Amino acid sequence: MTTEPTAEITTLRRENSMMRQQLVAAGKRNENLTATLRGARDELTRVRTEIAALSEPPNTYGTVLRPPQSGGEGRTVDVLASGRRMRLAVAPDVGDAVLVPGADVRLSEGLVVIDAAAPSGVGDVAPVREVMPDGDRIIIGGPNDDEMVCRLGTDLRARGVRVGDHVLVDRRTQFATEVVEKPEVQTLLLEEVPDISYADVGGLAAQIDQIQDAVEMPFENPELFEEHELKPPKGILLYGPPGCGKTLIAKAVANSLSARRADPSATSYFINVKGPELLDKYVGETERQLRIIFARAREKATAGSPVVVFFDEMESLFRTRGTGKSSDVETTIVPQLLAEIDGVESLENVIVIGASNREDLIDPAILRPGRLDVKIRIERPNEDAARDIFSKYVTARLPLHPTLAEEGVEALIDRCVQRMYARSRDNEFVEVTYADGRREVLFFSDFSSGAMIHNVVDRAKKHAIKSVLSGEGRGIRWEHFDRAIAEEFEEHEDLPNTTNPDEWARISGRRGERITHLRLIRTGEQTPV
């Protein structure tokens, strides 16, 4: 009686377990089916999106001509697209900040502005010939020396452009979008204040006084010059033998003008014109770059800052007209400089400084009063000047040997000067014969320069370093300076040009009678008769 219900219960339990297993399997199949359907739906959505994108009509691009306008016809903007100027509607999600003149925008099929576009960054590079009075347009140079008026993009208008800059221009839209740096132009102009002061210039106290009277006095006391109806000089010529400090003085002038300004925020500018690099094989290009240089100087000077335009090696650019052998480029370059210095346009707050060791080659029209008014000769250093120059490079900060440290720096400098300037047989350099037959022996000291003294000190320092490396001990000794002076003299033994002694004399800064013969005392070489 009790076995039948037990068997029935067991059967029911077995069936219940089987049904439970079937339900679990069905649930898993349902989940797999759901995942498959979900993946199919996502794939179908992706395919539909791709099909829609492929079938979508193409967008076009345009350039904004003027900021958006709001009115009865809604928000609109003038756009240049496909060579047509159109007024188009703007989509609500496009902000005004991106719709600036010169900006690229994306247009829908219905010619609605729907998005901003990245600039192309390509186009023609053209020089700026003139900035128009409205400040929004410029005149640029084109092919075949043509000129074209184009507009400035918003970013470029905020940055500002000046004559001589090179800009990237899209000739389709006639917009200039950015300034392109041209290395060959930038290397000609050094607009900075050098870190050389008068204290760094040795042996030229008299010349420094002259140049301060000519340059700094007018800038610092303009009311006194106006009261006395005196105009400041327009230009200065620094001339003399090479290596005697002409370039150094010009740098110190610019530094002093900047340091002594009443307004600490004001500054002066030093435009260093590298003469030989200014020459160009194309006709008119050198003259154009001269105009750019003086336009840049006038621009800086208009703001009240004194500007120094420095022409180093001036004879390379402004030779006497008619002396050219292969070409006569100086016949146009010289008049261009004369027009800039003494032309119709005033040159206020600008001082031109030229440096040359062949002033006899410079065109006389440049040197006349009213142009390069002040002419300062930079002489070779005498013994006192040599001591001053040595003191700039030989200081107590150097690691002197104990034997020199006891004597002191001044005693070392005196010893070096005596060694270089002694009128002894060891220092005899060259025997010259003048046109009247008179002979004279010149010593190495007759051809000394600040550059030579600097080189002697550098040689002594190098020998001191080699002594440390070879284990001979630390510290600069007198032997190092003595050896350096001897090596410096030895290097100059073969430099005189015995084939053309008079030309060598002019280049070396020797003045006086005409020299007909040279005899090198140490080597015995002499001018062929």
XYZ file of C-alpha atoms in Angstrom:
529
model
C 0.000 0.000 0.000
C 2.921 2.344 0.673
C 5.087 1.575 -2.399
C 2.769 3.009 -5.074
C 2.813 6.623 -3.847
C 6.566 6.469 -3.447
C 7.058 5.322 -7.041
C 4.705 8.045 -8.283
C 6.574 10.723 -6.373
C 9.872 9.513 -7.751
C 8.458 9.622 -11.261
C 7.138 13.146 -10.737
C 10.473 14.304 -9.387
C 12.272 12.828 -12.352
C 9.898 14.560 -14.793
C 10.208 17.817 -12.855
C 14.015 17.684 -13.095
C 13.859 17.008 -16.794
C 11.491 19.924 -17.338
C 13.795 22.163 -15.298
C 16.762 21.169 -17.488
C 14.728 21.841 -20.595
C 13.762 25.281 -19.289
C 17.427 26.136 -18.575
C 18.457 25.005 -22.057
C 15.580 26.996 -23.575
C 16.687 30.083 -21.605
C 20.222 29.751 -22.900
C 18.944 29.330 -26.452
C 16.784 32.411 -25.924
C 19.783 34.438 -24.699
C 21.892 33.341 -27.653
C 19.045 34.227 -29.990
C 18.636 37.636 -28.331
C 22.368 38.351 -28.653
C 22.309 37.287 -32.285
C 19.314 39.521 -32.989
C 20.968 42.440 -31.175
C 24.172 42.011 -33.236
C 22.117 41.779 -36.408
C 20.270 44.946 -35.469
C 23.551 46.813 -34.763
C 25.058 45.611 -38.023
C 21.896 46.654 -39.860
C 22.095 50.091 -38.248
C 25.754 50.431 -39.239
C 25.016 49.385 -42.812
C 22.135 51.832 -43.009
C 24.429 54.612 -41.659
C 27.109 53.803 -44.243
C 24.544 53.684 -47.011
C 23.179 57.036 -45.869
C 26.687 58.513 -45.761
C 27.516 57.146 -49.201
C 24.281 58.454 -50.647
C 24.557 61.838 -48.867
C 25.099 64.766 -51.274
C 28.620 66.299 -51.224
C 29.500 69.332 -49.079
C 31.315 72.354 -50.414
C 33.680 74.778 -48.713
C 33.802 78.525 -48.712
C 35.628 81.456 -47.142
C 33.933 83.970 -44.860
C 34.121 87.500 -46.221
C 32.593 89.430 -43.333
C 31.176 88.648 -39.851
C 27.611 87.208 -39.512
C 24.652 89.569 -39.714
C 21.337 89.137 -37.880
C 18.108 90.559 -39.236
C 14.694 89.785 -40.582
C 16.077 87.014 -42.769
C 17.771 85.311 -39.826
C 21.483 84.928 -39.177
C 23.451 85.163 -42.424
C 27.060 85.481 -43.482
C 28.760 86.505 -46.717
C 30.792 83.610 -48.142
C 32.974 83.205 -51.225
C 32.465 79.689 -52.604
C 33.392 78.318 -56.025
C 34.273 81.800 -57.192
C 30.823 83.163 -56.262
C 30.075 85.643 -53.516
C 26.898 84.558 -51.699
C 24.942 85.445 -48.569
C 24.119 82.176 -46.812
C 22.160 81.099 -43.743
C 24.004 79.797 -40.711
C 23.013 76.626 -38.837
C 21.973 77.288 -35.200
C 24.797 75.223 -33.693
C 27.558 77.242 -35.463
C 28.871 80.027 -33.229
C 29.855 83.501 -34.390
C 33.360 83.033 -32.962
C 34.385 80.783 -35.871
C 32.768 82.948 -38.555
C 35.539 85.528 -38.878
C 36.758 87.034 -42.168
C 39.179 84.678 -43.897
C 37.958 81.550 -42.047
C 37.031 78.425 -44.031
C 33.553 76.951 -43.471
C 31.685 73.803 -44.620
C 28.451 74.211 -46.570
C 25.553 71.773 -46.894
C 23.884 70.784 -50.164
C 21.401 73.556 -49.580
C 24.277 76.051 -49.111
C 23.830 76.454 -45.380
C 26.896 77.046 -43.197
C 26.985 73.930 -40.999
C 30.513 73.816 -39.579
C 33.931 75.475 -39.416
C 36.766 73.957 -41.464
C 40.494 73.772 -40.805
C 42.557 76.202 -42.905
C 44.333 74.717 -45.908
C 47.706 76.254 -44.975
C 48.824 76.409 -48.597
C 49.000 79.184 -51.160
C 51.378 81.672 -52.724
C 54.076 83.473 -50.743
C 54.279 87.167 -51.613
C 56.126 90.166 -50.147
C 54.165 93.017 -48.574
C 54.817 96.184 -50.561
C 52.495 98.517 -48.654
C 49.975 98.434 -45.789
C 46.892 100.423 -46.760
C 45.537 103.118 -44.388
C 42.457 101.107 -43.355
C 44.715 98.426 -41.858
C 42.563 95.664 -43.382
C 44.220 95.495 -46.782
C 47.761 95.249 -48.088
C 49.482 95.561 -51.437
C 51.597 92.532 -52.298
C 54.052 91.842 -55.077
C 53.019 89.419 -57.770
C 54.562 87.664 -60.767
C 56.298 89.833 -63.361
C 56.573 92.634 -60.779
C 52.799 93.091 -60.735
C 50.990 94.232 -57.597
C 47.739 93.050 -56.043
C 45.513 94.235 -53.209
C 44.438 91.510 -50.792
C 42.675 91.390 -47.453
C 44.102 90.391 -44.092
C 42.617 87.472 -42.186
C 41.406 88.217 -38.660
C 44.396 86.543 -36.970
C 46.848 88.356 -39.226
C 45.059 91.673 -38.701
C 45.386 91.267 -34.945
C 49.066 90.290 -35.243
C 49.904 93.065 -37.676
C 52.106 93.038 -40.775
C 54.720 95.451 -42.033
C 56.422 96.306 -45.267
C 58.923 93.607 -46.204
C 57.091 90.733 -44.509
C 56.249 87.681 -46.613
C 52.655 86.473 -46.291
C 50.761 83.358 -47.365
C 48.057 84.390 -49.826
C 45.147 82.389 -51.248
C 44.751 84.031 -54.641
C 41.263 82.543 -55.106
C 39.890 84.334 -52.072
C 42.524 87.125 -52.014
C 43.083 86.674 -48.287
C 46.476 86.767 -46.549
C 46.325 84.254 -43.703
C 49.777 84.120 -42.069
C 53.294 85.541 -42.099
C 55.924 83.232 -43.571
C 59.419 83.650 -42.167
C 62.000 84.032 -44.935
C 65.446 83.131 -43.544
C 67.355 84.929 -46.272
C 65.637 88.192 -45.296
C 65.658 87.729 -41.526
C 69.406 87.068 -41.429
C 70.000 90.563 -42.791
C 68.259 92.240 -39.880
C 69.312 91.900 -36.265
C 66.754 93.824 -34.227
C 68.150 93.513 -30.732
C 70.073 95.382 -28.096
C 73.626 93.981 -27.881
C 75.014 93.133 -24.455
C 78.269 95.035 -25.101
C 78.781 98.177 -22.992
C 81.404 100.913 -23.091
C 83.093 99.202 -20.156
C 83.864 96.251 -22.457
C 85.701 98.487 -24.952
C 89.324 99.071 -24.084
C 91.784 101.702 -25.267
C 89.253 103.898 -27.099
C 88.216 106.466 -24.485
C 88.671 109.455 -26.814
C 86.654 107.822 -29.608
C 83.904 106.871 -27.154
C 83.649 110.517 -26.041
C 83.298 111.597 -29.663
C 80.577 109.106 -30.465
C 78.675 109.905 -27.247
C 78.665 113.585 -28.221
C 77.404 112.702 -31.696
C 74.797 110.070 -30.808
C 73.700 110.147 -27.183
C 73.686 113.885 -26.550
C 71.001 114.616 -29.196
C 68.772 111.753 -27.977
C 69.064 112.775 -24.315
C 68.784 116.562 -24.786
C 66.460 117.173 -27.725
C 65.116 120.418 -26.211
C 68.617 121.961 -26.098
C 69.263 121.050 -29.718
C 65.916 122.550 -30.685
C 66.645 125.700 -28.688
C 69.969 126.151 -30.467
C 68.413 125.194 -33.825
C 70.941 122.391 -34.170
C 70.074 119.170 -35.932
C 71.656 115.943 -34.687
C 73.998 114.139 -37.082
C 72.397 111.624 -39.412
C 75.366 109.317 -39.692
C 78.784 108.388 -38.360
C 81.695 106.675 -40.088
C 84.029 104.575 -37.975
C 87.159 103.902 -39.990
C 90.595 102.543 -39.325
C 92.633 99.324 -39.423
C 90.842 96.002 -38.965
C 90.433 94.493 -35.517
C 90.574 97.772 -33.593
C 87.012 97.910 -32.205
C 84.786 99.584 -34.806
C 82.008 96.990 -34.556
C 82.410 96.817 -30.771
C 81.823 100.570 -30.409
C 78.684 100.429 -32.580
C 77.240 97.694 -30.354
C 78.089 99.662 -27.222
C 76.237 102.697 -28.627
C 73.018 100.713 -29.032
C 73.397 99.230 -25.554
C 73.997 102.649 -23.982
C 71.025 104.231 -25.736
C 68.759 101.534 -24.351
C 70.201 101.609 -20.822
C 69.928 105.391 -20.431
C 66.306 105.743 -21.532
C 64.128 107.563 -18.981
C 61.275 105.098 -19.514
C 62.396 101.604 -18.395
C 59.865 99.995 -20.743
C 61.321 101.842 -23.738
C 64.184 100.396 -25.684
C 66.478 101.139 -28.574
C 67.061 98.956 -31.592
C 70.237 97.883 -33.301
C 69.736 96.864 -36.932
C 72.885 95.143 -38.059
C 73.112 95.085 -41.858
C 75.529 92.459 -43.136
C 76.810 94.191 -46.237
C 77.998 91.306 -48.436
C 74.838 89.272 -47.742
C 72.707 92.195 -48.904
C 74.048 91.958 -52.433
C 71.738 90.046 -54.762
C 72.211 88.849 -58.310
C 68.760 90.096 -59.350
C 68.527 93.678 -60.540
C 66.766 95.918 -58.020
C 66.637 93.330 -55.231
C 69.430 94.914 -53.165
C 67.775 98.319 -53.439
C 64.452 96.815 -52.340
C 66.033 95.292 -49.261
C 67.632 98.643 -48.412
C 64.178 100.204 -48.542
C 62.891 97.468 -46.212
C 65.699 98.118 -43.737
C 64.986 101.845 -43.508
C 61.235 101.269 -43.454
C 61.784 98.975 -40.474
C 63.988 101.620 -38.820
C 61.387 104.366 -39.347
C 58.691 102.085 -37.947
C 60.640 101.540 -34.725
C 61.675 105.186 -34.475
C 58.084 106.428 -34.850
C 57.297 104.869 -31.472
C 59.947 107.086 -29.878
C 62.713 104.493 -29.712
C 66.150 105.450 -31.041
C 67.319 103.156 -33.816
C 70.907 102.465 -34.848
C 71.369 101.154 -38.400
C 74.855 99.671 -38.554
C 76.551 98.892 -41.889
C 79.611 96.739 -41.296
C 82.191 96.512 -44.085
C 80.535 99.518 -45.691
C 82.854 99.589 -48.702
C 81.418 96.256 -49.891
C 78.083 97.950 -50.648
C 78.717 101.603 -51.304
C 81.824 101.793 -53.467
C 82.615 104.867 -55.509
C 80.350 104.840 -58.552
C 82.051 103.846 -61.759
C 84.720 101.678 -60.139
C 82.932 98.342 -60.702
C 84.840 95.938 -62.907
C 82.275 93.203 -63.624
C 79.160 95.316 -63.037
C 78.118 98.756 -61.864
C 75.584 97.820 -59.194
C 76.892 100.646 -57.010
C 75.383 103.157 -59.472
C 71.926 102.263 -58.116
C 72.747 101.067 -54.583
C 74.557 104.279 -53.597
C 71.718 106.584 -54.759
C 69.235 104.396 -52.864
C 71.156 104.919 -49.620
C 71.492 108.644 -50.291
C 67.748 108.890 -50.840
C 67.040 107.067 -47.578
C 69.443 109.173 -45.493
C 68.888 112.566 -47.084
C 65.677 112.151 -49.097
C 62.181 113.592 -48.845
C 61.139 111.222 -46.045
C 62.540 112.394 -42.732
C 64.841 110.127 -40.775
C 64.006 111.095 -37.200
C 65.449 109.151 -34.244
C 67.534 107.060 -36.642
C 71.319 107.176 -36.715
C 73.350 105.444 -39.425
C 76.737 104.090 -38.373
C 79.132 102.725 -40.959
C 82.343 100.827 -40.309
C 85.117 100.334 -42.830
C 88.850 99.754 -43.024
C 88.885 100.942 -46.658
C 87.207 104.324 -46.395
C 88.998 105.372 -49.587
C 86.689 103.046 -51.532
C 83.417 104.551 -50.242
C 81.575 106.932 -52.572
C 82.348 110.560 -51.614
C 78.674 111.523 -51.809
C 77.983 109.342 -48.777
C 80.790 110.872 -46.756
C 79.836 114.503 -47.262
C 78.454 116.555 -44.324
C 74.720 116.125 -43.926
C 74.907 112.379 -44.462
C 77.737 110.762 -42.553
C 78.499 113.966 -40.663
C 80.927 112.621 -38.073
C 84.032 110.657 -39.036
C 85.922 108.955 -36.217
C 89.229 107.224 -36.825
C 89.817 104.137 -34.698
C 93.572 104.040 -34.228
C 95.772 101.087 -33.422
C 96.331 100.831 -29.659
C 99.436 102.400 -28.141
C 100.988 101.040 -24.954
C 98.454 102.699 -22.642
C 95.549 101.527 -24.779
C 97.023 98.015 -24.900
C 97.123 97.919 -21.088
C 93.457 98.902 -20.997
C 92.559 96.190 -23.520
C 94.560 93.550 -21.642
C 92.698 94.484 -18.451
C 89.404 93.471 -20.076
C 90.607 89.892 -20.577
C 93.266 89.326 -17.883
C 91.529 89.603 -14.506
C 92.020 88.304 -10.980
C 89.292 85.729 -11.647
C 91.696 83.717 -13.825
C 93.586 80.790 -12.206
C 96.994 82.462 -12.042
C 100.093 80.547 -11.004
C 101.297 81.469 -7.475
C 104.345 83.239 -8.942
C 102.045 85.557 -10.914
C 99.438 85.838 -8.183
C 102.067 87.387 -5.911
C 103.049 89.990 -8.513
C 99.443 90.818 -9.335
C 97.466 91.190 -12.545
C 98.745 94.694 -13.298
C 102.356 93.544 -13.218
C 101.525 90.707 -15.613
C 99.800 93.135 -18.007
C 102.787 95.515 -17.908
C 105.097 92.640 -18.694
C 102.975 91.564 -21.698
C 102.802 95.125 -23.051
C 106.577 95.582 -22.717
C 107.115 92.291 -24.559
C 104.804 93.299 -27.416
C 105.848 96.948 -27.762
C 109.610 96.652 -27.246
C 111.549 98.244 -30.133
C 113.992 95.327 -30.235
C 115.343 93.152 -33.001
C 113.065 90.302 -31.899
C 110.053 92.500 -32.683
C 111.228 93.805 -36.063
C 108.616 93.016 -38.672
C 109.188 94.584 -42.075
C 111.467 97.107 -43.755
C 109.642 99.527 -46.051
C 111.125 101.700 -48.764
C 109.304 104.917 -49.596
C 109.079 106.565 -52.998
C 111.852 109.028 -52.096
C 114.238 106.147 -51.305
C 114.043 106.504 -47.541
C 113.845 103.254 -45.565
C 112.164 102.506 -42.259
C 111.905 99.405 -40.085
C 108.409 98.706 -38.757
C 107.833 96.606 -35.662
C 105.030 94.229 -34.786
C 103.686 96.820 -32.369
C 103.033 99.104 -35.368
C 100.392 96.595 -36.495
C 98.887 95.589 -33.155
C 95.134 95.649 -32.619
C 92.564 94.844 -29.993
C 91.793 91.614 -31.809
C 95.468 90.616 -31.689
C 95.645 91.274 -27.930
C 92.471 89.247 -27.357
C 93.969 86.408 -29.387
C 97.203 86.512 -27.364
C 95.252 86.105 -24.114
C 93.222 83.234 -25.585
C 96.424 81.494 -26.707
C 97.922 81.831 -23.210
C 94.785 80.333 -21.667
C 94.937 77.417 -24.109
C 98.584 76.733 -23.216
C 97.670 76.817 -19.513
C 94.961 74.217 -20.073
C 97.392 71.990 -21.995
C 99.856 72.290 -19.088
C 97.190 71.032 -16.681
C 96.362 68.097 -18.957
C 100.044 67.163 -19.326
C 100.596 67.201 -15.565
C 102.799 70.319 -15.418
C 100.616 71.976 -12.823
C 97.619 74.299 -12.646
C 97.661 78.036 -13.230
C 98.591 80.516 -15.958
C 102.311 81.350 -16.003
C 104.329 84.080 -17.723
C 105.757 81.444 -20.058
C 102.280 80.893 -21.452
C 101.926 84.584 -22.355
C 105.456 84.810 -23.743
C 104.831 81.794 -25.961
C 101.450 83.178 -27.049
C 102.985 86.523 -28.100
C 105.725 84.748 -30.061
C 103.184 82.562 -31.863
C 101.010 85.570 -32.696
C 103.968 87.413 -34.212
C 105.033 84.313 -36.125
C 101.605 83.971 -37.735
C 101.827 87.522 -39.080
C 105.261 87.133 -40.642
C 104.016 85.976 -44.040
C 100.941 88.241 -44.274
C 102.399 91.367 -45.940
C 101.676 91.504 -49.660
C 105.145 92.001 -51.128
C 103.813 92.047 -54.713
C 101.769 95.199 -54.074
C 103.280 96.993 -51.038
C 101.332 100.225 -51.382
C 98.006 98.356 -51.431
C 99.072 96.386 -48.354
C 99.967 99.613 -46.582
C 96.505 101.096 -47.197
C 94.746 97.952 -45.986
C 96.947 97.808 -42.885
C 96.153 101.391 -41.975
C 99.577 102.855 -42.715
C 99.277 106.490 -43.732
C 101.834 108.753 -45.305
C 104.153 108.462 -48.251
C 103.804 105.919 -51.004
C 105.615 102.634 -50.285
C 107.449 101.047 -53.203
C 109.280 98.075 -51.619
C 108.821 95.703 -48.704
C 111.373 93.383 -47.121
C 110.267 90.892 -44.506
C 113.020 90.942 -41.904
C 112.610 87.436 -40.514
C 112.013 85.554 -43.754
C 114.066 87.815 -46.009
C 111.317 87.947 -48.642
C 111.190 91.252 -50.467
C 109.343 93.038 -53.229
C 110.554 91.965 -56.680
C 112.161 94.894 -58.433
